[in-house]
Coordinates of C-alpha atoms and ligand atoms in Angstrom, one line a residue:
M58 CA 0.0 0.0 0.0
E59 CA 1.4 3.4 -1.0
K60 CA 2.1 5.7 2.0
I61 CA 3.5 9.0 3.0
I62 CA 5.5 9.2 6.3
V63 CA 5.0 12.3 8.4
L64 CA 8.2 12.7 10.5
D65 CA 7.3 14.3 13.8
F66 CA 9.5 17.1 15.2
G67 CA 7.0 18.0 18.0
G68 CA 4.6 20.5 16.4
Q69 CA 1.0 20.8 17.3
Y70 CA -0.3 19.9 13.8
N71 CA 1.5 16.6 13.1
Q72 CA -1.5 14.4 12.8
L73 CA -3.3 17.2 11.0
I74 CA -0.7 16.8 8.2
A75 CA -1.4 13.0 8.2
R76 CA -5.1 13.7 7.9
R77 CA -4.5 16.2 5.0
V78 CA -2.7 13.4 3.2
R79 CA -5.6 11.0 3.9
Q80 CA -7.8 13.6 2.4
C81 CA -5.9 13.0 -0.8
K82 CA -6.9 9.3 -0.3
V83 CA -3.4 8.2 0.5
Y84 CA -2.5 6.3 3.7
S85 CA -0.2 8.3 6.0
E86 CA 1.6 7.3 9.2
V87 CA 3.3 9.6 11.8
L88 CA 6.7 8.4 13.0
P89 CA 9.0 10.1 15.5
F90 CA 12.0 12.0 14.1
T91 CA 14.2 9.3 15.7
A92 CA 12.8 6.6 13.4
P93 CA 15.8 4.7 11.7
L94 CA 16.4 5.3 8.0
S95 CA 15.6 1.7 7.4
K96 CA 11.9 2.5 8.3
L97 CA 11.8 5.1 5.5
E98 CA 13.3 3.1 2.7
G99 CA 10.6 0.7 1.4
D100 CA 9.1 1.1 -2.1
E101 CA 5.7 1.6 -0.6
I102 CA 6.9 4.9 1.0
K103 CA 6.3 7.5 -1.7
G104 CA 7.3 10.6 0.2
I105 CA 8.2 12.1 3.6
I106 CA 6.9 15.3 5.3
F107 CA 8.9 17.0 8.1
T108 CA 6.6 18.6 10.5
G109 CA 6.9 21.9 12.4
G110 CA 8.2 22.0 16.0
P111 CA 8.9 24.4 18.8
N112 CA 12.8 24.3 18.7
S113 CA 15.5 26.3 16.9
V114 CA 17.6 24.2 14.5
Y115 CA 20.9 25.9 15.6
D116 CA 20.3 24.8 19.2
P117 CA 22.4 21.6 19.5
S118 CA 19.8 19.9 21.6
S119 CA 17.0 20.4 19.0
P120 CA 15.8 17.4 17.0
H121 CA 17.9 16.7 13.9
V122 CA 17.9 14.0 11.1
D123 CA 20.5 11.8 9.6
P124 CA 21.6 13.8 6.5
K125 CA 21.5 10.5 4.5
I126 CA 17.7 11.0 4.5
F127 CA 18.1 13.4 1.7
S128 CA 19.9 10.7 -0.4
L129 CA 17.1 8.2 -0.1
G130 CA 15.7 9.6 -3.4
K131 CA 12.2 10.1 -1.7
P132 CA 10.5 13.5 -2.2
I133 CA 10.5 15.5 1.0
L134 CA 8.3 18.4 2.1
G135 CA 9.6 20.4 5.1
I136 CA 7.1 22.5 7.0
C137 CA 8.1 25.4 9.3
Y138 CA 10.7 23.8 11.6
G139 CA 11.0 21.0 9.0
A140 CA 11.7 23.7 6.3
Q141 CA 14.4 25.2 8.5
L142 CA 15.9 21.8 9.2
M143 CA 16.1 20.9 5.6
A144 CA 17.8 24.2 4.7
Y145 CA 20.2 24.1 7.7
T146 CA 21.2 20.4 7.2
L147 CA 21.9 21.0 3.5
G148 CA 24.2 24.0 4.1
G149 CA 21.8 27.0 4.2
K150 CA 21.5 29.5 7.0
V151 CA 18.7 29.9 9.6
E152 CA 18.5 32.9 11.9
P153 CA 16.1 34.4 14.5
T154 CA 13.6 36.8 12.9
V155 CA 13.8 40.5 13.7
K156 CA 10.0 40.5 14.1
S157 CA 8.3 37.1 14.6
E158 CA 5.5 36.4 12.2
Y159 CA 2.2 35.0 13.6
G160 CA -1.2 34.6 12.1
N161 CA -2.7 35.0 8.7
I162 CA -0.1 36.4 6.3
E163 CA -0.2 37.1 2.5
I164 CA 2.4 35.3 0.4
A165 CA 3.2 36.1 -3.2
L166 CA 4.5 33.4 -5.6
K167 CA 8.0 34.0 -7.2
G168 CA 8.1 31.3 -9.8
A169 CA 6.3 28.3 -11.3
S170 CA 6.5 24.9 -9.6
P171 CA 4.6 21.6 -9.6
F172 CA 4.1 22.2 -5.9
L173 CA 2.3 25.4 -6.6
E174 CA 0.0 24.3 -9.6
G175 CA -3.4 25.8 -9.1
V176 CA -2.3 28.2 -6.4
P177 CA -3.0 31.9 -7.2
E178 CA -0.2 34.6 -7.4
K179 CA -1.2 35.9 -4.0
S180 CA -3.0 34.0 -1.1
Q181 CA -3.3 33.8 2.6
V182 CA -1.3 31.3 4.7
F183 CA -0.8 30.7 8.4
M184 CA 2.6 31.6 9.8
S185 CA 4.0 31.0 13.3
H186 CA 7.7 31.3 13.6
N187 CA 10.6 33.1 15.4
D188 CA 13.4 31.8 13.1
R189 CA 13.7 32.0 9.3
V190 CA 15.8 30.7 6.5
T191 CA 18.1 33.6 5.5
L192 CA 20.3 31.7 2.9
L193 CA 19.1 28.8 0.7
P194 CA 21.3 25.8 0.3
E195 CA 23.0 25.3 -3.0
G196 CA 20.7 24.0 -5.7
F197 CA 17.6 25.5 -4.1
R198 CA 15.5 28.3 -5.5
L199 CA 12.9 30.6 -4.0
T200 CA 9.3 30.2 -5.2
G201 CA 7.3 32.4 -2.7
S202 CA 7.7 35.2 -0.2
S203 CA 5.8 37.1 2.4
E204 CA 6.5 40.7 3.4
D205 CA 8.6 39.7 6.4
C206 CA 9.9 36.3 5.2
E207 CA 11.6 36.2 1.9
N208 CA 12.2 32.5 1.8
A209 CA 8.6 31.5 2.5
I210 CA 8.6 28.7 -0.1
F211 CA 11.7 27.1 -1.7
E212 CA 12.6 24.0 -3.5
N213 CA 15.2 21.8 -5.2
Q214 CA 13.1 20.4 -8.0
A215 CA 15.8 18.0 -9.3
K216 CA 16.1 16.4 -5.9
R217 CA 12.3 16.7 -5.2
L218 CA 12.8 18.6 -2.0
Y219 CA 10.2 21.3 -1.2
A220 CA 9.7 23.5 1.9
T221 CA 7.3 26.1 3.3
Q222 CA 7.9 28.4 6.2
F223 CA 4.2 28.5 6.8
H224 CA 1.7 25.7 7.8
P225 CA -0.1 24.5 4.6
E226 CA -2.0 21.9 6.8
V227 CA -4.1 24.4 8.8
E228 CA -7.4 25.7 7.5
H229 CA -6.3 29.3 7.6
S230 CA -3.8 28.5 4.7
V231 CA -6.4 28.9 2.0
Y232 CA -4.5 26.9 -0.7
G233 CA -2.6 24.7 1.8
Q234 CA -4.5 21.6 0.9
K235 CA -3.9 22.2 -2.8
M236 CA -0.1 22.4 -2.1
I237 CA -0.2 19.1 0.0
E238 CA -2.2 17.5 -2.8
N239 CA 0.4 18.6 -5.4
F240 CA 3.1 17.2 -3.2
V241 CA 1.4 13.8 -2.6
L242 CA -0.2 13.2 -6.0
R243 CA 2.1 15.1 -8.5
I244 CA 5.5 15.1 -6.9
C245 CA 5.3 11.8 -5.0
G246 CA 3.2 10.2 -7.7
C247 CA 0.7 8.5 -5.4
R248 CA -2.5 7.1 -7.0
G249 CA -4.9 8.0 -4.2
E250 CA -6.9 4.8 -3.6
W251 CA -7.2 4.6 0.2
K252 CA -10.7 4.6 1.7
A253 CA -12.5 4.8 5.1
S254 CA -13.8 1.2 4.7
S255 CA -10.2 -0.1 4.8
F256 CA -10.0 1.6 8.2
I257 CA -13.1 -0.2 9.5
D258 CA -11.8 -3.7 8.4
S259 CA -8.3 -3.1 9.8
Q260 CA -9.6 -1.8 13.2
I261 CA -12.0 -4.8 13.6
Q262 CA -9.1 -7.1 13.0
K263 CA -6.8 -5.1 15.5
I264 CA -9.5 -5.1 18.2
R265 CA -9.9 -8.9 17.9
E266 CA -6.2 -9.4 18.1
Q267 CA -5.9 -7.1 21.1
V268 CA -8.7 -8.3 23.4
G269 CA -9.1 -12.0 22.3
D270 CA -12.0 -13.5 24.2
K271 CA -11.8 -11.1 27.2
K272 CA -14.7 -8.8 28.0
V273 CA -14.5 -5.0 27.3
L274 CA -16.2 -2.2 29.1
C275 CA -16.8 0.8 26.7
A276 CA -17.2 4.3 28.1
L277 CA -20.3 5.5 26.2
S278 CA -21.3 9.2 26.5
G279 CA -23.8 9.2 23.7
G280 CA -21.5 11.5 21.7
V281 CA -20.2 10.8 18.2
D282 CA -16.8 9.4 19.2
S283 CA -17.9 7.0 21.8
S284 CA -20.9 5.8 19.8
V285 CA -18.7 5.1 16.8
T286 CA -16.2 3.3 19.1
A287 CA -19.0 1.2 20.6
T288 CA -20.3 0.2 17.2
L289 CA -16.9 -0.8 16.0
L290 CA -16.4 -2.9 19.1
D291 CA -19.9 -4.4 18.7
R292 CA -18.9 -5.5 15.2
A293 CA -15.6 -6.9 16.4
I294 CA -16.6 -8.7 19.7
G295 CA -20.5 -8.6 19.9
S296 CA -21.7 -9.8 23.3
N297 CA -18.3 -9.5 25.0
L298 CA -18.9 -5.7 25.1
T299 CA -20.7 -3.8 27.8
C300 CA -21.3 -0.1 27.5
V301 CA -21.4 2.1 30.6
F302 CA -22.9 5.6 30.6
V303 CA -21.8 7.9 33.4
D304 CA -24.0 10.8 34.4
H305 CA -21.4 13.0 36.2
G306 CA -23.9 15.8 36.9
L307 CA -22.1 18.1 34.4
L308 CA -24.2 17.3 31.3
R309 CA -26.3 19.7 29.3
K310 CA -29.9 20.2 30.4
G311 CA -32.0 17.0 29.7
E312 CA -29.0 15.2 28.2
A313 CA -28.8 12.3 30.6
D314 CA -32.4 11.3 30.0
Q315 CA -31.9 11.6 26.2
V316 CA -28.8 9.3 26.2
K317 CA -30.6 6.7 28.4
S318 CA -33.6 6.7 26.2
I319 CA -31.6 6.2 23.0
F320 CA -29.1 3.5 24.1
G321 CA -31.5 1.9 26.6
N322 CA -33.9 1.2 23.8
K323 CA -33.5 -2.5 23.3
D324 CA -35.4 -2.6 20.0
K325 CA -32.9 -0.2 18.4
Y326 CA -29.6 -0.9 20.0
H327 CA -28.5 -4.4 21.1
L328 CA -25.7 -3.3 23.4
N329 CA -25.4 -4.4 27.0
F330 CA -26.0 -0.8 28.4
I331 CA -25.5 0.2 32.0
P332 CA -26.3 3.8 33.1
V333 CA -24.7 5.0 36.3
D334 CA -25.7 8.2 38.2
A335 CA -22.4 9.4 39.7
S336 CA -23.2 13.1 40.0
S337 CA -22.7 13.4 43.7
L338 CA -19.3 11.8 43.6
F339 CA -18.0 14.2 40.9
L340 CA -19.5 17.3 42.5
E341 CA -18.1 16.3 45.9
R342 CA -14.6 15.8 44.5
L343 CA -14.7 19.1 42.6
K344 CA -15.6 21.1 45.7
G345 CA -13.2 24.1 46.2
V346 CA -11.1 23.2 43.1
T347 CA -10.4 26.1 40.7
E348 CA -7.3 25.2 38.7
P349 CA -8.4 23.9 35.2
E350 CA -5.8 21.1 34.9
Q351 CA -6.6 19.9 38.4
K352 CA -10.3 19.9 37.6
R353 CA -9.6 17.9 34.4
K354 CA -7.5 15.4 36.3
I355 CA -10.1 14.9 39.1
I356 CA -12.8 14.3 36.4
G357 CA -10.5 11.9 34.5
K358 CA -9.8 9.9 37.7
S359 CA -13.4 9.9 38.8
F360 CA -14.5 8.4 35.4
I361 CA -12.0 5.6 35.9
D362 CA -13.1 4.9 39.4
V363 CA -16.7 4.6 38.3
F364 CA -15.8 2.4 35.3
K365 CA -13.7 0.2 37.6
E366 CA -16.6 -0.2 40.0
A367 CA -19.0 -1.0 37.2
S368 CA -16.5 -3.6 35.7
K369 CA -16.7 -5.6 39.0
S370 CA -20.1 -6.9 37.9
I371 CA -18.7 -8.1 34.5
P372 CA -16.6 -11.4 34.8
H373 CA -13.2 -11.3 33.0
C374 CA -13.6 -7.6 32.1
E375 CA -10.0 -6.6 31.4
F376 CA -10.2 -3.8 28.8
L377 CA -11.6 -0.3 28.9
A378 CA -12.6 1.1 25.5
Q379 CA -12.9 4.8 24.9
G380 CA -13.7 7.1 22.0
T381 CA -10.4 9.1 22.2
I382 CA -9.7 10.9 19.0
Y383 CA -6.5 12.5 17.8
P384 CA -7.1 16.1 18.9
D385 CA -7.7 14.8 22.5
R386 CA -4.2 13.3 22.4
I387 CA -2.3 16.1 20.8
E388 CA -3.7 18.7 23.2
S389 CA -2.9 16.5 26.2
G390 CA 0.8 16.7 25.1
L391 CA 1.4 13.5 23.2
G392 CA 5.0 12.5 22.5
I393 CA 7.2 15.6 22.3
S394 CA 4.6 18.3 21.8
A395 CA 3.5 20.8 24.5
T396 CA 0.5 20.1 26.8
I397 CA -2.3 22.5 26.0
K398 CA -4.9 20.8 28.2
S399 CA -5.4 17.3 29.6
H400 CA -8.3 15.8 27.8
H401 CA -10.2 13.8 30.4
N402 CA -9.6 10.5 28.5
V403 CA -5.9 11.0 27.9
G404 CA -3.8 13.4 30.1
G405 CA -6.6 13.4 32.7
L406 CA -6.3 9.6 33.3
P407 CA -4.6 8.3 36.4
K408 CA -1.3 6.4 35.9
D409 CA -2.8 3.1 37.1
I410 CA -6.2 2.8 35.4
G411 CA -6.8 -0.7 36.9
F412 CA -7.6 -2.3 33.5
E413 CA -5.2 -4.6 31.6
G414 CA -5.4 -2.4 28.6
I415 CA -7.1 0.4 26.8
V416 CA -8.8 0.0 23.4
E417 CA -8.9 3.3 21.4
P418 CA -9.7 2.5 17.7
L419 CA -10.2 6.1 16.8
K420 CA -7.1 7.5 18.3
D421 CA -5.5 8.7 15.1
L422 CA -8.6 10.2 13.5
F423 CA -10.1 13.7 13.4
K424 CA -13.7 14.4 14.1
D425 CA -14.8 14.6 10.4
E426 CA -13.0 11.3 9.7
V427 CA -14.8 9.7 12.7
R428 CA -18.1 10.9 11.2
E429 CA -17.3 9.4 7.9
V430 CA -16.5 6.0 9.6
G431 CA -19.8 6.4 11.7
L432 CA -21.9 6.9 8.5
M433 CA -20.2 3.9 6.9
L434 CA -21.0 1.8 10.0
G435 CA -24.7 2.8 9.4
L436 CA -25.2 5.0 12.5
P437 CA -28.0 7.5 12.2
E438 CA -27.1 11.0 10.8
D439 CA -28.6 12.9 13.7
L440 CA -26.2 11.1 16.0
I441 CA -23.2 11.4 13.7
F442 CA -23.7 15.1 13.2
R443 CA -24.3 16.0 16.9
Q444 CA -21.9 18.7 17.9
P445 CA -19.1 17.5 20.2
F446 CA -19.5 17.7 24.0
P447 CA -16.3 17.4 26.0
G448 CA -16.1 14.5 28.5
P449 CA -15.5 16.8 31.5
G450 CA -18.7 18.6 30.3
L451 CA -19.8 21.7 32.1
G452 CA -16.9 21.2 34.5
I453 CA -14.7 23.0 32.0
R454 CA -17.3 25.5 31.0
I455 CA -17.7 26.9 34.5
I456 CA -14.6 29.0 35.3
G457 CA -13.4 28.6 38.8
E458 CA -15.1 26.4 41.4
V459 CA -17.9 24.1 40.2
T460 CA -21.0 24.3 42.4
P461 CA -24.5 22.8 41.9
E462 CA -25.9 26.4 41.6
K463 CA -23.4 27.3 38.8
V464 CA -24.2 24.1 37.0
E465 CA -27.9 25.0 37.0
I466 CA -27.1 28.6 35.7
V467 CA -25.0 27.4 32.8
Q468 CA -27.4 24.6 31.9
N469 CA -30.3 27.0 31.7
A470 CA -28.3 29.6 29.7
D471 CA -27.0 26.9 27.4
A472 CA -30.5 25.5 26.8
I473 CA -31.8 29.0 25.7
F474 CA -28.7 29.5 23.5
R475 CA -29.3 26.1 21.8
E476 CA -33.0 26.8 21.3
E477 CA -32.3 30.1 19.6
M478 CA -29.5 28.7 17.4
K479 CA -31.9 25.9 16.3
N480 CA -34.8 28.3 15.6
S481 CA -32.5 30.6 13.6
G482 CA -30.9 27.8 11.6
Y483 CA -27.4 28.9 12.9
D484 CA -27.0 25.5 14.6
K485 CA -26.3 24.0 11.1
K486 CA -23.8 26.8 10.3
S487 CA -21.7 26.1 13.5
S488 CA -19.5 23.2 14.3
Q489 CA -19.9 23.7 18.0
F490 CA -21.6 26.3 20.2
F491 CA -22.2 26.6 23.9
A492 CA -22.6 28.8 26.9
A493 CA -19.9 29.1 29.6
L494 CA -20.1 30.7 33.0
S495 CA -17.3 33.2 33.5
N496 CA -16.3 33.6 37.1
M497 CA -16.8 37.3 36.8
R498 CA -19.6 39.1 38.6
S499 CA -20.5 42.7 37.7
V500 CA -23.0 45.3 38.7
G501 CA -26.3 45.6 36.9
V502 CA -29.8 47.0 37.5
M503 CA -32.9 44.9 37.4
G504 CA -36.3 46.7 37.9
D505 CA -35.3 49.3 40.5
S506 CA -32.6 47.2 42.2
R507 CA -28.9 46.8 42.0
T508 CA -27.7 43.3 41.0
Y509 CA -24.2 41.8 41.4
D510 CA -24.4 38.7 39.2
Y511 CA -22.4 36.5 36.8
A512 CA -21.6 37.1 33.2
I513 CA -22.5 34.2 30.8
V514 CA -20.2 33.8 27.7
I515 CA -21.6 32.4 24.5
R516 CA -19.3 30.9 21.9
A517 CA -20.0 29.5 18.4
V518 CA -17.3 28.3 16.1
S519 CA -16.9 26.6 12.7
T520 CA -14.1 24.2 12.0
D521 CA -13.5 20.9 10.2
D522 CA -10.9 19.4 12.5
F523 CA -11.2 21.2 15.9
M524 CA -7.5 21.9 15.8
T525 CA -8.2 25.4 14.5
A526 CA -11.5 27.2 14.5
K527 CA -13.1 30.5 13.5
P528 CA -15.9 32.3 15.3
V529 CA -19.3 32.1 13.5
D530 CA -20.7 35.5 12.3
L531 CA -23.9 35.4 14.3
P532 CA -26.3 38.3 13.3
Y533 CA -26.6 41.1 15.8
S534 CA -30.4 40.6 16.2
L535 CA -29.9 37.0 17.2
L536 CA -27.1 37.9 19.7
T537 CA -29.3 40.5 21.3
R538 CA -32.3 38.2 21.5
I539 CA -30.2 35.5 23.2
A540 CA -28.8 38.1 25.6
D541 CA -32.2 39.4 26.5
R542 CA -33.6 35.9 27.1
I543 CA -30.7 34.8 29.2
V544 CA -30.7 37.8 31.5
N545 CA -34.4 37.7 31.8
E546 CA -34.9 33.9 32.2
V547 CA -31.8 32.8 34.1
D548 CA -31.4 33.7 37.8
G549 CA -28.0 34.8 38.8
V550 CA -27.0 36.3 35.3
N551 CA -27.0 40.0 34.5
R552 CA -24.6 40.2 31.5
V553 CA -24.0 38.2 28.3
L554 CA -20.7 38.3 26.4
Y555 CA -19.9 37.0 22.9
D556 CA -16.5 35.3 22.5
F557 CA -15.4 35.9 18.9
T558 CA -11.8 34.7 19.3
S559 CA -10.3 32.3 16.8
K560 CA -8.3 29.1 17.8
P561 CA -5.4 29.7 17.9
P562 CA -4.7 31.7 19.9
A563 CA -7.7 30.8 22.0
T564 CA -9.0 27.2 22.4
I565 CA -12.6 26.3 21.8
E566 CA -13.4 25.5 25.4
W567 CA -12.6 28.0 28.1
E568 CA -10.6 25.6 30.3
Ligands
XMP618 P1 -10.2 22.9 22.7 O1 -10.9 23.5 23.8 O2 -9.0 22.1 23.1 O3 -11.3 21.8 22.2 O4 -10.0 23.8 21.5 C1 -11.1 21.0 21.0 C2 -12.3 20.1 20.9 O5 -12.1 19.1 21.9 C3 -13.2 19.1 22.9 N1 -12.6 18.8 24.2 C4 -12.7 17.6 24.8 N2 -13.3 16.5 24.4 N3 -12.5 15.5 26.4 C5 -13.2 15.4 25.3 O6 -13.8 14.4 25.0 C6 -11.9 16.6 26.9 O7 -11.3 16.6 28.0 C7 -12.0 17.7 26.0 N4 -11.5 19.0 26.1 C8 -11.9 19.7 25.0 C9 -13.8 20.4 22.7 O8 -15.2 20.5 23.1 C10 -13.6 20.7 21.2 O9 -14.6 20.1 20.5

């Protein structure tokens, strides 16, 4: 099977690159930069992509490659740190920038190239760098520049080496996917025949090999990721699977009943389904805790404690299955990248989880790929296109201490926001939207009296992959109607704020 290797130098977008390659219908695998050359040699490997990373190439402790990699005869695309590494290793010069470039920047093309076929003369790309290539190695030529970065795109066509200082893999780079497609299909010569059904077959096989005839407990929240995981496991091991739904008291208004009525319906779903009400345990453990990472860790551990307890009633239950997807892992600081936040099912897990092993069939996929697999497995569209809801739930949408009163405030405000988004049709134009409770109280006036109440924040974003996101342009009339309803109908709130920050630099959730 033809494949492209993504060599990981510790950037935040490594699997996103792999995913962009899969979008060209070519299989892609991420390997650490320490992978031996022998792993990069086979005929099935059609090309290599060097990722970005947080280091400076001239720092002796930064990740480097064996220079022989450039003599393997494989096309290589270097991105950001990867571009600097390529230039530096081959005799070019890399220096700190006078002014670091960050965000959406315009680049202008400086010459024709197979890598730039179909890319207009000027377009927007996403830059994030403090170093830049100031001298190209021999045999290289410049093909694109930005105002502050002359060597923004460069190449050695004869040796099939290409490099971009910016990140073509993120959505903000408008023609980035086109460049990756040019690299994979034109330069590496891949045919593009890989499909999602190959993923389902290979995962069913892997699950069977991993768990044998042991029983598996699957953490089922009713969201897209865990529902797809449960369905894959059901296909792989049938009645050896039990699904446990934990109500941690931090769900959206009415959600616990909804999940129980869907998966408890024996006519529709044939899963062994156990609902557990653990709300008092979670709320008790979160009392007085304000630090976001600590909250996430408490929630992660409490989930495991509840699953472990539930597994006692299932003989030979040795595996825990969860719907972890790639963005959960990368933000939790997978491998050598920085920890942004500990997703409850990864960085939030205790060291000893008390199960023999974890089954995570979706761990390398992005949300839209999970949805594609879910549809192929025959799950209903309304479940597949549900917006994501994080495992720690309202626990990370209540800034500061979580109390039952605050949970009620944010549940009520969120229910109004959701109703208005649905009525206006903006729910379909947003990938995720929610209300969060800021820990800020401010003075207001209600009737003839002074109030000193909380501010609710509303946030609606659009994204394909949840690694980057843009705020949705909600009409002013809708925003004011939502604000009026929330302050009038929800006790304890006297102000509504609209968060219109992109990710990056913000994240989607507030904690
Ligand atoms: P952030 O806030 O990191 O969120 O931009 C990206 C996506 O991940 C979801 N999210 C989580 N999902 N467990 C989850 O299952 C978690 O701990 C978690 N934290 C964030 C978030 O809702 C968004 O869709």
